[in-house]
Amino acid sequence: MVVPLALATLIAFALLAYAAWPEGAPPLALWRGGLLLLAALAWVVALSWGIAVRVAKPLAELTEAVERLGRGERVFLQPVSQGGAIARLQIGINQASQTLANARNRMQSELGRTSIELADKHAKLEAASRARSRLLAAASHDLRQPLYALTLFSSTLRAGETDPTRLERIRHIEECAASLDQLFSELLDLSRLEAGSMRAQPAAVRLDEVFDEASRNFRMLAEARGLRLVVRKTDAWVYCDRTMLARILNNLISNALRYTDSGGVLVGVRHQASRQVRIDVWDTGCGIAPEHQQQVFEEFYQVRAPVGRTGEGARGLGLGLATVRRLVDLIGGRIALASRPGKGTRVALWLDACTPAQRTPAPALDAPLDISGLRVLAIDDEPGILQGLRTLLAEWGCDVRAAASPAEALEQLHGWFGPPDLVISDLHLGDGPDGLEALHAIARQLGEDPHCPGFARLLVTGETRRDRVDAIAARQVPVLFKPVPPQRLREAMLAAVLAVRARRDTPPMEHA
């Protein structure tokens, strides 16, 4: 800035001198003109230097101050004494810096207070979540004890009964017990999911077997309500956790039947081009409005039943589909819902197809299809459950001995003409040893390996804590969660006994 101004001033003086210079002037006059130009140049340089000192330096300071403000730093400029635009600009930057500093302090104070409030709310939410998990665990364990006894006794009432009036009453009792079982099963599943005790164990699953099991579970309920339940045969295999898949399918069919008054429910399979299998559950029920179709997968969310519906569709906790969604996530599947109000609903479940190399069907066993004649030792500290087990197993033709504690179970072994074929024990047995310890004590008294005894074992429990469930899984003991439907109990008993017989009949591997 200084140099161009000096050159411009010098050129102006030179032009003036040339214009005023007379023609033929003597050399002395030329020297005087040159000195005049040099003096003018010196004056211009001095003037430019003064301008630079007064203007350029404050501008540089202003530039640096603005850069520091951009970085969030606090700045203060000493205003120039002469005043003017630069001084006003410096004062404005000082005020802006002070305002920004005050705003930053207020923001930090607000953030600190908000962080404290969020931490407090987070702690309260954590406490509420723990309290909820404890409540669910207590409900799924303590409340299921009498329900389990009710299920056992209601099953024994039907045996040998021919009076139509009594059979009708028994049917109503069984329907109420099944409804309670569904509600508590939803609570138990949610409790186990909350506790993290449910883990997928993927394997090759033949869908037809799962479909047959679901058909047996719900065909009587569908017929009692005047509905059709159609489960189409399929040769499809999938790779997932079989128990979780069965639970998902049971929940979907139960939910479909609950909200269907006429028509029925259809379960079928479609093969997908992407090496996946799609399971469809269709119903002709009341349908779901579009605004509710995503929310029905949330916990405790229920669509209000249409006016006049007071049957199965009016009951529930709103946990069935929420449990389904979480189980689908565990087995690595995908689920979607499509519905038309008044027309019905379709729920589609996508699972990975099983390759032929992954299919390992269980070998067929030449064994009786019933459990009559089995020697069964039942252990439970609840008198109602123990009496119900004794009565039900006796109706099935088993030779039953019952015990309320591990010590009493060891006493029951004396006088039997042989070791038991099966021991069924509750996990919690009062203040003494638990069911696992009782099974070990029985094996030791019989001279068997506690980890792989010669008798079949079943644990029945409502326990949901992850450490306890993991401990049971580590012992490789089959587990049933209360309340156990009689048909499921019978199937589990037969499967446990056949597994032990197959292991016993298999010759040991010979090493070279």
PDB file of N, CA and C in Angstrom, residues 21-80:
ATOM      1  N   TRP A  21       8.224  23.555 -16.402  1.00  0.00           N
ATOM      2  CA  TRP A  21       9.644  23.811 -16.686  1.00  0.00           C
ATOM      3  C   TRP A  21       9.758  24.581 -17.994  1.00  0.00           C
ATOM      4  N   PRO A  22      10.479  25.759 -17.964  1.00  0.00           N
ATOM      5  CA  PRO A  22      10.647  26.547 -19.204  1.00  0.00           C
ATOM      6  C   PRO A  22      11.659  25.913 -20.140  1.00  0.00           C
ATOM      7  N   GLU A  23      11.454  26.117 -21.415  1.00  0.00           N
ATOM      8  CA  GLU A  23      12.353  25.505 -22.410  1.00  0.00           C
ATOM      9  C   GLU A  23      13.701  26.230 -22.397  1.00  0.00           C
ATOM     10  N   GLY A  24      14.761  25.425 -22.427  1.00  0.00           N
ATOM     11  CA  GLY A  24      16.133  25.969 -22.429  1.00  0.00           C
ATOM     12  C   GLY A  24      16.606  26.409 -21.065  1.00  0.00           C
ATOM     13  N   ALA A  25      16.079  25.838 -20.016  1.00  0.00           N
ATOM     14  CA  ALA A  25      16.513  26.199 -18.648  1.00  0.00           C
ATOM     15  C   ALA A  25      17.933  25.757 -18.426  1.00  0.00           C
ATOM     16  N   PRO A  26      18.702  26.505 -17.591  1.00  0.00           N
ATOM     17  CA  PRO A  26      20.102  26.151 -17.319  1.00  0.00           C
ATOM     18  C   PRO A  26      20.221  24.891 -16.460  1.00  0.00           C
ATOM     19  N   PRO A  27      21.417  24.258 -16.423  1.00  0.00           N
ATOM     20  CA  PRO A  27      21.631  23.036 -15.631  1.00  0.00           C
ATOM     21  C   PRO A  27      21.383  23.250 -14.144  1.00  0.00           C
ATOM     22  N   LEU A  28      21.722  24.454 -13.635  1.00  0.00           N
ATOM     23  CA  LEU A  28      21.478  24.663 -12.204  1.00  0.00           C
ATOM     24  C   LEU A  28      20.013  24.520 -11.890  1.00  0.00           C
ATOM     25  N   ALA A  29      19.211  24.974 -12.751  1.00  0.00           N
ATOM     26  CA  ALA A  29      17.770  24.830 -12.538  1.00  0.00           C
ATOM     27  C   ALA A  29      17.357  23.364 -12.572  1.00  0.00           C
ATOM     28  N   LEU A  30      18.034  22.551 -13.435  1.00  0.00           N
ATOM     29  CA  LEU A  30      17.734  21.115 -13.462  1.00  0.00           C
ATOM     30  C   LEU A  30      18.060  20.456 -12.127  1.00  0.00           C
ATOM     31  N   TRP A  31      19.191  20.849 -11.580  1.00  0.00           N
ATOM     32  CA  TRP A  31      19.534  20.287 -10.264  1.00  0.00           C
ATOM     33  C   TRP A  31      18.520  20.670  -9.206  1.00  0.00           C
ATOM     34  N   ARG A  32      18.098  21.934  -9.284  1.00  0.00           N
ATOM     35  CA  ARG A  32      17.093  22.335  -8.289  1.00  0.00           C
ATOM     36  C   ARG A  32      15.781  21.547  -8.467  1.00  0.00           C
ATOM     37  N   GLY A  33      15.420  21.319  -9.695  1.00  0.00           N
ATOM     38  CA  GLY A  33      14.206  20.514  -9.928  1.00  0.00           C
ATOM     39  C   GLY A  33      14.362  19.094  -9.401  1.00  0.00           C
ATOM     40  N   GLY A  34      15.568  18.510  -9.594  1.00  0.00           N
ATOM     41  CA  GLY A  34      15.796  17.146  -9.093  1.00  0.00           C
ATOM     42  C   GLY A  34      15.702  17.083  -7.579  1.00  0.00           C
ATOM     43  N   LEU A  35      16.341  18.158  -6.923  1.00  0.00           N
ATOM     44  CA  LEU A  35      16.250  18.161  -5.460  1.00  0.00           C
ATOM     45  C   LEU A  35      14.805  18.284  -4.990  1.00  0.00           C
ATOM     46  N   LEU A  36      14.049  19.059  -5.723  1.00  0.00           N
ATOM     47  CA  LEU A  36      12.639  19.215  -5.359  1.00  0.00           C
ATOM     48  C   LEU A  36      11.902  17.885  -5.447  1.00  0.00           C
ATOM     49  N   LEU A  37      12.217  17.137  -6.513  1.00  0.00           N
ATOM     50  CA  LEU A  37      11.574  15.821  -6.643  1.00  0.00           C
ATOM     51  C   LEU A  37      11.995  14.871  -5.525  1.00  0.00           C
ATOM     52  N   LEU A  38      13.273  14.896  -5.166  1.00  0.00           N
ATOM     53  CA  LEU A  38      13.729  14.025  -4.064  1.00  0.00           C
ATOM     54  C   LEU A  38      13.062  14.404  -2.759  1.00  0.00           C
ATOM     55  N   ALA A  39      12.893  15.717  -2.532  1.00  0.00           N
ATOM     56  CA  ALA A  39      12.225  16.149  -1.303  1.00  0.00           C
ATOM     57  C   ALA A  39      10.774  15.687  -1.298  1.00  0.00           C
ATOM     58  N   ALA A  40      10.155  15.794  -2.492  1.00  0.00           N
ATOM     59  CA  ALA A  40       8.769  15.315  -2.577  1.00  0.00           C
ATOM     60  C   ALA A  40       8.671  13.817  -2.302  1.00  0.00           C
ATOM     61  N   LEU A  41       9.656  13.056  -2.830  1.00  0.00           N
ATOM     62  CA  LEU A  41       9.676  11.613  -2.586  1.00  0.00           C
ATOM     63  C   LEU A  41       9.828  11.310  -1.111  1.00  0.00           C
ATOM     64  N   ALA A  42      10.721  12.031  -0.439  1.00  0.00           N
ATOM     65  CA  ALA A  42      10.900  11.793   0.999  1.00  0.00           C
ATOM     66  C   ALA A  42       9.626  12.096   1.768  1.00  0.00           C
ATOM     67  N   TRP A  43       8.980  13.188   1.346  1.00  0.00           N
ATOM     68  CA  TRP A  43       7.738  13.550   2.034  1.00  0.00           C
ATOM     69  C   TRP A  43       6.665  12.484   1.825  1.00  0.00           C
ATOM     70  N   VAL A  44       6.599  11.934   0.628  1.00  0.00           N
ATOM     71  CA  VAL A  44       5.610  10.886   0.338  1.00  0.00           C
ATOM     72  C   VAL A  44       5.888   9.625   1.155  1.00  0.00           C
ATOM     73  N   VAL A  45       7.171   9.230   1.239  1.00  0.00           N
ATOM     74  CA  VAL A  45       7.526   8.036   2.007  1.00  0.00           C
ATOM     75  C   VAL A  45       7.168   8.210   3.473  1.00  0.00           C
ATOM     76  N   ALA A  46       7.467   9.393   4.016  1.00  0.00           N
ATOM     77  CA  ALA A  46       7.144   9.629   5.417  1.00  0.00           C
ATOM     78  C   ALA A  46       5.640   9.594   5.639  1.00  0.00           C
ATOM     79  N   LEU A  47       4.906  10.196   4.706  1.00  0.00           N
ATOM     80  CA  LEU A  47       3.454  10.185   4.830  1.00  0.00           C
ATOM     81  C   LEU A  47       2.901   8.765   4.772  1.00  0.00           C
ATOM     82  N   SER A  48       3.423   7.962   3.846  1.00  0.00           N
ATOM     83  CA  SER A  48       2.962   6.582   3.702  1.00  0.00           C
ATOM     84  C   SER A  48       3.285   5.756   4.950  1.00  0.00           C
ATOM     85  N   TRP A  49       4.481   5.970   5.487  1.00  0.00           N
ATOM     86  CA  TRP A  49       4.854   5.240   6.701  1.00  0.00           C
ATOM     87  C   TRP A  49       3.906   5.571   7.854  1.00  0.00           C
ATOM     88  N   GLY A  50       3.545   6.840   7.978  1.00  0.00           N
ATOM     89  CA  GLY A  50       2.603   7.196   9.034  1.00  0.00           C
ATOM     90  C   GLY A  50       1.249   6.542   8.853  1.00  0.00           C
ATOM     91  N   ILE A  51       0.783   6.499   7.608  1.00  0.00           N
ATOM     92  CA  ILE A  51      -0.503   5.829   7.340  1.00  0.00           C
ATOM     93  C   ILE A  51      -0.426   4.341   7.677  1.00  0.00           C
ATOM     94  N   ALA A  52       0.716   3.717   7.309  1.00  0.00           N
ATOM     95  CA  ALA A  52       0.887   2.280   7.581  1.00  0.00           C
ATOM     96  C   ALA A  52       0.837   1.994   9.072  1.00  0.00           C
ATOM     97  N   VAL A  53       1.527   2.886   9.837  1.00  0.00           N
ATOM     98  CA  VAL A  53       1.553   2.666  11.290  1.00  0.00           C
ATOM     99  C   VAL A  53       0.158   2.796  11.877  1.00  0.00           C
ATOM    100  N   ARG A  54      -0.598   3.782  11.396  1.00  0.00           N
ATOM    101  CA  ARG A  54      -1.897   4.040  11.993  1.00  0.00           C
ATOM    102  C   ARG A  54      -3.010   3.122  11.467  1.00  0.00           C
ATOM    103  N   VAL A  55      -2.866   2.569  10.267  1.00  0.00           N
ATOM    104  CA  VAL A  55      -3.948   1.785   9.664  1.00  0.00           C
ATOM    105  C   VAL A  55      -3.595   0.300   9.525  1.00  0.00           C
ATOM    106  N   ALA A  56      -2.436  -0.013   8.976  1.00  0.00           N
ATOM    107  CA  ALA A  56      -2.114  -1.402   8.667  1.00  0.00           C
ATOM    108  C   ALA A  56      -2.001  -2.254   9.935  1.00  0.00           C
ATOM    109  N   LYS A  57      -1.350  -1.724  10.974  1.00  0.00           N
ATOM    110  CA  LYS A  57      -1.188  -2.511  12.195  1.00  0.00           C
ATOM    111  C   LYS A  57      -2.524  -2.819  12.870  1.00  0.00           C
ATOM    112  N   PRO A  58      -3.427  -1.827  13.051  1.00  0.00           N
ATOM    113  CA  PRO A  58      -4.743  -2.160  13.624  1.00  0.00           C
ATOM    114  C   PRO A  58      -5.538  -3.154  12.772  1.00  0.00           C
ATOM    115  N   LEU A  59      -5.390  -3.039  11.426  1.00  0.00           N
ATOM    116  CA  LEU A  59      -6.089  -4.000  10.572  1.00  0.00           C
ATOM    117  C   LEU A  59      -5.566  -5.420  10.777  1.00  0.00           C
ATOM    118  N   ALA A  60      -4.259  -5.554  10.928  1.00  0.00           N
ATOM    119  CA  ALA A  60      -3.687  -6.888  11.186  1.00  0.00           C
ATOM    120  C   ALA A  60      -4.178  -7.435  12.520  1.00  0.00           C
ATOM    121  N   GLU A  61      -4.239  -6.562  13.544  1.00  0.00           N
ATOM    122  CA  GLU A  61      -4.747  -6.999  14.847  1.00  0.00           C
ATOM    123  C   GLU A  61      -6.211  -7.412  14.752  1.00  0.00           C
ATOM    124  N   LEU A  62      -6.989  -6.647  13.966  1.00  0.00           N
ATOM    125  CA  LEU A  62      -8.394  -7.014  13.784  1.00  0.00           C
ATOM    126  C   LEU A  62      -8.531  -8.377  13.104  1.00  0.00           C
ATOM    127  N   THR A  63      -7.707  -8.602  12.096  1.00  0.00           N
ATOM    128  CA  THR A  63      -7.741  -9.899  11.392  1.00  0.00           C
ATOM    129  C   THR A  63      -7.428 -11.061  12.338  1.00  0.00           C
ATOM    130  N   GLU A  64      -6.394 -10.908  13.151  1.00  0.00           N
ATOM    131  CA  GLU A  64      -6.033 -11.949  14.114  1.00  0.00           C
ATOM    132  C   GLU A  64      -7.144 -12.155  15.144  1.00  0.00           C
ATOM    133  N   ALA A  65      -7.784 -11.047  15.575  1.00  0.00           N
ATOM    134  CA  ALA A  65      -8.855 -11.153  16.563  1.00  0.00           C
ATOM    135  C   ALA A  65     -10.040 -11.929  16.006  1.00  0.00           C
ATOM    136  N   VAL A  66     -10.389 -11.652  14.756  1.00  0.00           N
ATOM    137  CA  VAL A  66     -11.504 -12.377  14.137  1.00  0.00           C
ATOM    138  C   VAL A  66     -11.189 -13.862  14.027  1.00  0.00           C
ATOM    139  N   GLU A  67      -9.966 -14.218  13.667  1.00  0.00           N
ATOM    140  CA  GLU A  67      -9.572 -15.623  13.580  1.00  0.00           C
ATOM    141  C   GLU A  67      -9.668 -16.304  14.940  1.00  0.00           C
ATOM    142  N   ARG A  68      -9.259 -15.602  15.999  1.00  0.00           N
ATOM    143  CA  ARG A  68      -9.341 -16.178  17.343  1.00  0.00           C
ATOM    144  C   ARG A  68     -10.798 -16.354  17.783  1.00  0.00           C
ATOM    145  N   LEU A  69     -11.641 -15.383  17.412  1.00  0.00           N
ATOM    146  CA  LEU A  69     -13.071 -15.549  17.713  1.00  0.00           C
ATOM    147  C   LEU A  69     -13.652 -16.775  17.010  1.00  0.00           C
ATOM    148  N   GLY A  70     -13.215 -16.986  15.782  1.00  0.00           N
ATOM    149  CA  GLY A  70     -13.678 -18.170  15.056  1.00  0.00           C
ATOM    150  C   GLY A  70     -13.266 -19.460  15.726  1.00  0.00           C
ATOM    151  N   ARG A  71     -12.132 -19.454  16.432  1.00  0.00           N
ATOM    152  CA  ARG A  71     -11.677 -20.650  17.149  1.00  0.00           C
ATOM    153  C   ARG A  71     -12.314 -20.767  18.529  1.00  0.00           C
ATOM    154  N   GLY A  72     -13.158 -19.803  18.901  1.00  0.00           N
ATOM    155  CA  GLY A  72     -13.824 -19.855  20.191  1.00  0.00           C
ATOM    156  C   GLY A  72     -13.029 -19.257  21.324  1.00  0.00           C
ATOM    157  N   GLU A  73     -11.953 -18.533  21.024  1.00  0.00           N
ATOM    158  CA  GLU A  73     -11.146 -17.921  22.075  1.00  0.00           C
ATOM    159  C   GLU A  73     -11.713 -16.547  22.439  1.00  0.00           C
ATOM    160  N   ARG A  74     -11.393 -16.133  23.643  1.00  0.00           N
ATOM    161  CA  ARG A  74     -11.816 -14.809  24.087  1.00  0.00           C
ATOM    162  C   ARG A  74     -10.711 -13.799  23.748  1.00  0.00           C
ATOM    163  N   VAL A  75     -11.090 -12.621  23.179  1.00  0.00           N
ATOM    164  CA  VAL A  75     -10.110 -11.614  22.753  1.00  0.00           C
ATOM    165  C   VAL A  75     -10.488 -10.247  23.337  1.00  0.00           C
ATOM    166  N   PHE A  76      -9.458  -9.366  23.418  1.00  0.00           N
ATOM    167  CA  PHE A  76      -9.678  -7.971  23.824  1.00  0.00           C
ATOM    168  C   PHE A  76      -8.683  -7.090  23.076  1.00  0.00           C
ATOM    169  N   LEU A  77      -9.202  -6.078  22.416  1.00  0.00           N
ATOM    170  CA  LEU A  77      -8.371  -5.153  21.653  1.00  0.00           C
ATOM    171  C   LEU A  77      -8.387  -3.785  22.338  1.00  0.00           C
ATOM    172  N   GLN A  78      -7.178  -3.151  22.412  1.00  0.00           N
ATOM    173  CA  GLN A  78      -7.088  -1.790  22.951  1.00  0.00           C
ATOM    174  C   GLN A  78      -7.461  -0.810  21.838  1.00  0.00           C
ATOM    175  N   PRO A  79      -8.611  -0.114  21.948  1.00  0.00           N
ATOM    176  CA  PRO A  79      -9.033   0.766  20.847  1.00  0.00           C
ATOM    177  C   PRO A  79      -8.017   1.867  20.592  1.00  0.00           C
ATOM    178  N   VAL A  80      -7.872   2.264  19.332  1.00  0.00           N
ATOM    179  CA  VAL A  80      -6.943   3.348  18.979  1.00  0.00           C
ATOM    180  C   VAL A  80      -7.477   4.657  19.557  1.00  0.00           C
TER     181      VAL A  80
END
